[in-house]
Amino acid sequence: MTVSRWFWRVAGMGAVAIIIVAAIYLSREPEKVTVRPGSAPPAVEREGRALLVDRPTAPPAAVPVAPSPSPNPPQPQAGLRDARPKLDLADFVLRLKDDPSLNPPTLGRFVGALTSARATDRAEAVEELGFSEDRRFVAAIVHLLQNDPEPTVRAAAASALELYKGREIAAALGQALSDADEEVRSHALLSLQVQRDDNVERELETQLKNGGLNEQTALDVRLFLDRHYVRKDPFKDSVVP
């Protein structure tokens, strides 16, 4: 065999080996690198060069956003005035029924009857205590006017307040104009008519403005205010029969 032929045979075998090695190299899958969250990015040696594998980053945590305040926040509605006194009726009776300053002393019996289980006893008690004109009893009478379950007791309490004047009393009687019982409403309006002062006028006008009165009571209130105005200044307007 000549040298040239031997050379070409060796060259062909080398070329075939190179092709086989290249095919094997190219058919290999790329190296997979698993990176745990929070660990440093590893370096992979490939073909003599360090390849830096990017560490996967976790998505940013959602930040809760507080709702922006409304430019016009709703305001709580103002309720109707509440003239109810803060009264413990049982304690009131305990303190006053044996009070030696009561005049006459027999009023102590009626003070004790304010907590009676019988409605007739309570009604009689508020009438007697009211007509005594002792202002110490006003809070208890107003309490029964606004809280007693029996209409007869509430009506008696409304009548008993006619001899007293003041803004709180006018307010209590004004609220009684919306009572579910007609007799209570009638006695309350009558007591207001007997008192007839500036507090009464303002209270009745307020009740009309609030619109909580039934049709008949509202008419009676308007008629009273009209007549009351004429009595105050009879020369300002002529009275038409």
PDB file of N, CA, C and O in Angstrom, residues 25-26 28 31 44-51:
ATOM      1  N   TYR A  25     -22.758  14.694  20.582  1.00  0.00           N
ATOM      2  CA  TYR A  25     -22.739  15.936  21.378  1.00  0.00           C
ATOM      3  C   TYR A  25     -24.010  16.748  21.177  1.00  0.00           C
ATOM      4  O   TYR A  25     -24.613  17.275  22.108  1.00  0.00           O
ATOM      5  N   LEU A  26     -24.426  16.866  19.916  1.00  0.00           N
ATOM      6  CA  LEU A  26     -25.597  17.677  19.624  1.00  0.00           C
ATOM      7  C   LEU A  26     -26.881  17.024  20.106  1.00  0.00           C
ATOM      8  O   LEU A  26     -27.893  17.709  20.343  1.00  0.00           O
ATOM      9  N   ARG A  28     -27.326  15.465  22.885  1.00  0.00           N
ATOM     10  CA  ARG A  28     -27.479  15.547  24.354  1.00  0.00           C
ATOM     11  C   ARG A  28     -28.445  16.660  24.734  1.00  0.00           C
ATOM     12  O   ARG A  28     -28.446  17.728  24.144  1.00  0.00           O
ATOM     13  N   GLU A  31     -28.389  20.744  30.045  1.00  0.00           N
ATOM     14  CA  GLU A  31     -28.363  20.443  31.478  1.00  0.00           C
ATOM     15  C   GLU A  31     -29.403  21.270  32.219  1.00  0.00           C
ATOM     16  O   GLU A  31     -29.491  22.485  32.038  1.00  0.00           O
ATOM     17  N   VAL A  44     -22.753  27.251  36.296  1.00  0.00           N
ATOM     18  CA  VAL A  44     -22.634  25.989  35.571  1.00  0.00           C
ATOM     19  C   VAL A  44     -21.463  26.084  34.609  1.00  0.00           C
ATOM     20  O   VAL A  44     -21.407  27.008  33.788  1.00  0.00           O
ATOM     21  N   GLU A  45     -20.563  25.135  34.796  1.00  0.00           N
ATOM     22  CA  GLU A  45     -19.400  25.106  33.902  1.00  0.00           C
ATOM     23  C   GLU A  45     -19.801  24.402  32.613  1.00  0.00           C
ATOM     24  O   GLU A  45     -20.225  23.260  32.618  1.00  0.00           O
ATOM     25  N   ARG A  46     -19.725  25.097  31.540  1.00  0.00           N
ATOM     26  CA  ARG A  46     -20.025  24.498  30.244  1.00  0.00           C
ATOM     27  C   ARG A  46     -19.024  25.025  29.238  1.00  0.00           C
ATOM     28  O   ARG A  46     -18.928  26.230  29.045  1.00  0.00           O
ATOM     29  N   GLU A  47     -18.337  24.088  28.656  1.00  0.00           N
ATOM     30  CA  GLU A  47     -17.345  24.400  27.644  1.00  0.00           C
ATOM     31  C   GLU A  47     -16.313  25.391  28.166  1.00  0.00           C
ATOM     32  O   GLU A  47     -15.900  26.323  27.481  1.00  0.00           O
ATOM     33  N   GLY A  48     -15.974  25.208  29.465  1.00  0.00           N
ATOM     34  CA  GLY A  48     -14.906  26.027  30.033  1.00  0.00           C
ATOM     35  C   GLY A  48     -15.339  27.424  30.404  1.00  0.00           C
ATOM     36  O   GLY A  48     -14.522  28.210  30.822  1.00  0.00           O
ATOM     37  N   ARG A  49     -16.630  27.763  30.265  1.00  0.00           N
ATOM     38  CA  ARG A  49     -17.086  29.105  30.634  1.00  0.00           C
ATOM     39  C   ARG A  49     -18.141  28.986  31.728  1.00  0.00           C
ATOM     40  O   ARG A  49     -18.968  28.078  31.703  1.00  0.00           O
ATOM     41  N   ALA A  50     -18.102  29.899  32.683  1.00  0.00           N
ATOM     42  CA  ALA A  50     -19.072  29.896  33.785  1.00  0.00           C
ATOM     43  C   ALA A  50     -20.318  30.632  33.327  1.00  0.00           C
ATOM     44  O   ALA A  50     -20.263  31.796  32.955  1.00  0.00           O
ATOM     45  N   LEU A  51     -21.419  29.894  33.301  1.00  0.00           N
ATOM     46  CA  LEU A  51     -22.696  30.511  32.904  1.00  0.00           C
ATOM     47  C   LEU A  51     -23.504  30.780  34.159  1.00  0.00           C
ATOM     48  O   LEU A  51     -23.779  29.871  34.950  1.00  0.00           O
TER      49      LEU A  51
END
